[in-house]
GROMACS .gro file of C-alpha atoms in nm:
model
   75
    1MET     CA    1 -30.288   1.962 -16.614
    2VAL     CA    2 -29.973   2.174 -16.633
    3ALA     CA    3 -29.757   1.861 -16.618
    4VAL     CA    4 -29.943   1.711 -16.915
    5LEU     CA    5 -29.890   2.028 -17.114
    6LEU     CA    6 -29.518   2.045 -17.030
    7PHE     CA    7 -29.426   1.679 -17.066
    8VAL     CA    8 -29.662   1.555 -17.339
    9VAL     CA    9 -29.816   1.829 -17.549
   10LEU     CA   10 -29.518   2.066 -17.572
   11PRO     CA   11 -29.263   1.798 -17.678
   12VAL     CA   12 -29.504   1.662 -17.941
   13ILE     CA   13 -29.559   2.011 -18.082
   14LEU     CA   14 -29.183   2.079 -18.091
   15ILE     CA   15 -29.111   1.747 -18.265
   16VAL     CA   16 -29.376   1.812 -18.531
   17LEU     CA   17 -29.247   2.165 -18.577
   18ALA     CA   18 -28.887   2.041 -18.613
   19TRP     CA   19 -28.990   1.812 -18.901
   20ARG     CA   20 -29.147   2.102 -19.088
   21ILE     CA   21 -28.871   2.363 -19.047
   22LYS     CA   22 -28.638   2.398 -19.345
   23PRO     CA   23 -28.264   2.426 -19.285
   24LEU     CA   24 -28.123   2.778 -19.279
   25VAL     CA   25 -27.838   2.689 -19.517
   26PRO     CA   26 -27.910   2.499 -19.840
   27GLN     CA   27 -27.717   2.179 -19.905
   28ASP     CA   28 -27.417   2.190 -20.138
   29GLY     CA   29 -27.515   1.894 -20.348
   30ARG     CA   30 -27.151   1.786 -20.354
   31PRO     CA   31 -27.075   1.429 -20.245
   32GLY     CA   32 -26.918   1.396 -19.904
   33ASP     CA   33 -27.096   1.697 -19.755
   34ALA     CA   34 -27.416   1.558 -19.612
   35VAL     CA   35 -27.551   1.865 -19.435
   36GLY     CA   36 -27.381   2.151 -19.619
   37GLY     CA   37 -27.109   2.204 -19.358
   38SER     CA   38 -26.851   2.322 -19.609
   39LEU     CA   39 -27.092   2.586 -19.739
   40VAL     CA   40 -27.136   2.722 -19.388
   41ALA     CA   41 -26.761   2.707 -19.319
   42SER     CA   42 -26.678   2.884 -19.645
   43GLY     CA   43 -26.914   3.164 -19.546
   44MET     CA   44 -26.744   3.204 -19.209
   45PHE     CA   45 -26.378   3.141 -19.296
   46GLY     CA   46 -26.355   3.185 -19.673
   47SER     CA   47 -26.350   2.914 -19.936
   48HIS     CA   48 -26.034   2.707 -19.989
   49GLY     CA   49 -26.138   2.604 -20.341
   50LEU     CA   50 -26.096   2.230 -20.283
   51GLU     CA   51 -26.362   1.973 -20.358
   52ALA     CA   52 -26.497   1.759 -20.077
   53ASP     CA   53 -26.356   1.407 -20.051
   54PRO     CA   54 -26.592   1.153 -20.208
   55ARG     CA   55 -26.515   0.911 -19.924
   56SER     CA   56 -26.318   0.918 -19.603
   57VAL     CA   57 -25.984   0.737 -19.600
   58PRO     CA   58 -25.827   0.638 -19.269
   59GLU     CA   59 -25.470   0.748 -19.207
   60ASP     CA   60 -25.189   0.494 -19.222
   61THR     CA   61 -25.056   0.496 -18.868
   62GLU     CA   62 -24.847   0.252 -18.676
   63THR     CA   63 -24.956   0.117 -18.342
   64VAL     CA   64 -24.781   0.276 -18.046
   65ARG     CA   65 -24.586   0.030 -17.836
   66PHE     CA   66 -24.471   0.130 -17.489
   67ASP     CA   67 -24.157  -0.021 -17.339
   68LEU     CA   68 -24.218  -0.036 -16.965
   69THR     CA   69 -23.933  -0.271 -16.877
   70ASP     CA   70 -23.732   0.007 -16.707
   71VAL     CA   71 -24.020   0.111 -16.481
   72LYS     CA   72 -23.981  -0.011 -16.125
   73ALA     CA   73 -24.274  -0.163 -15.942
   74ARG     CA   74 -24.442   0.050 -15.679
   75GLU     CA   75 -24.345  -0.032 -15.322
   0.00000   0.00000   0.00000
């Protein structure tokens, strides 16, 4: 009986409760900040005054090529 309570009933109750709990920090409403992370960070570290990026842009980087011609084979 205890096993049923621990492994079935308790997880179901916690899942239902998690769906009903509201987040502690309200969302920004700005694009690019899905869960209000910048609002939380500005409260902890101070606001930088910049808007969130509307979309992520990958950096232009070159592929790293290693020259292993001078490396001797292990004996």
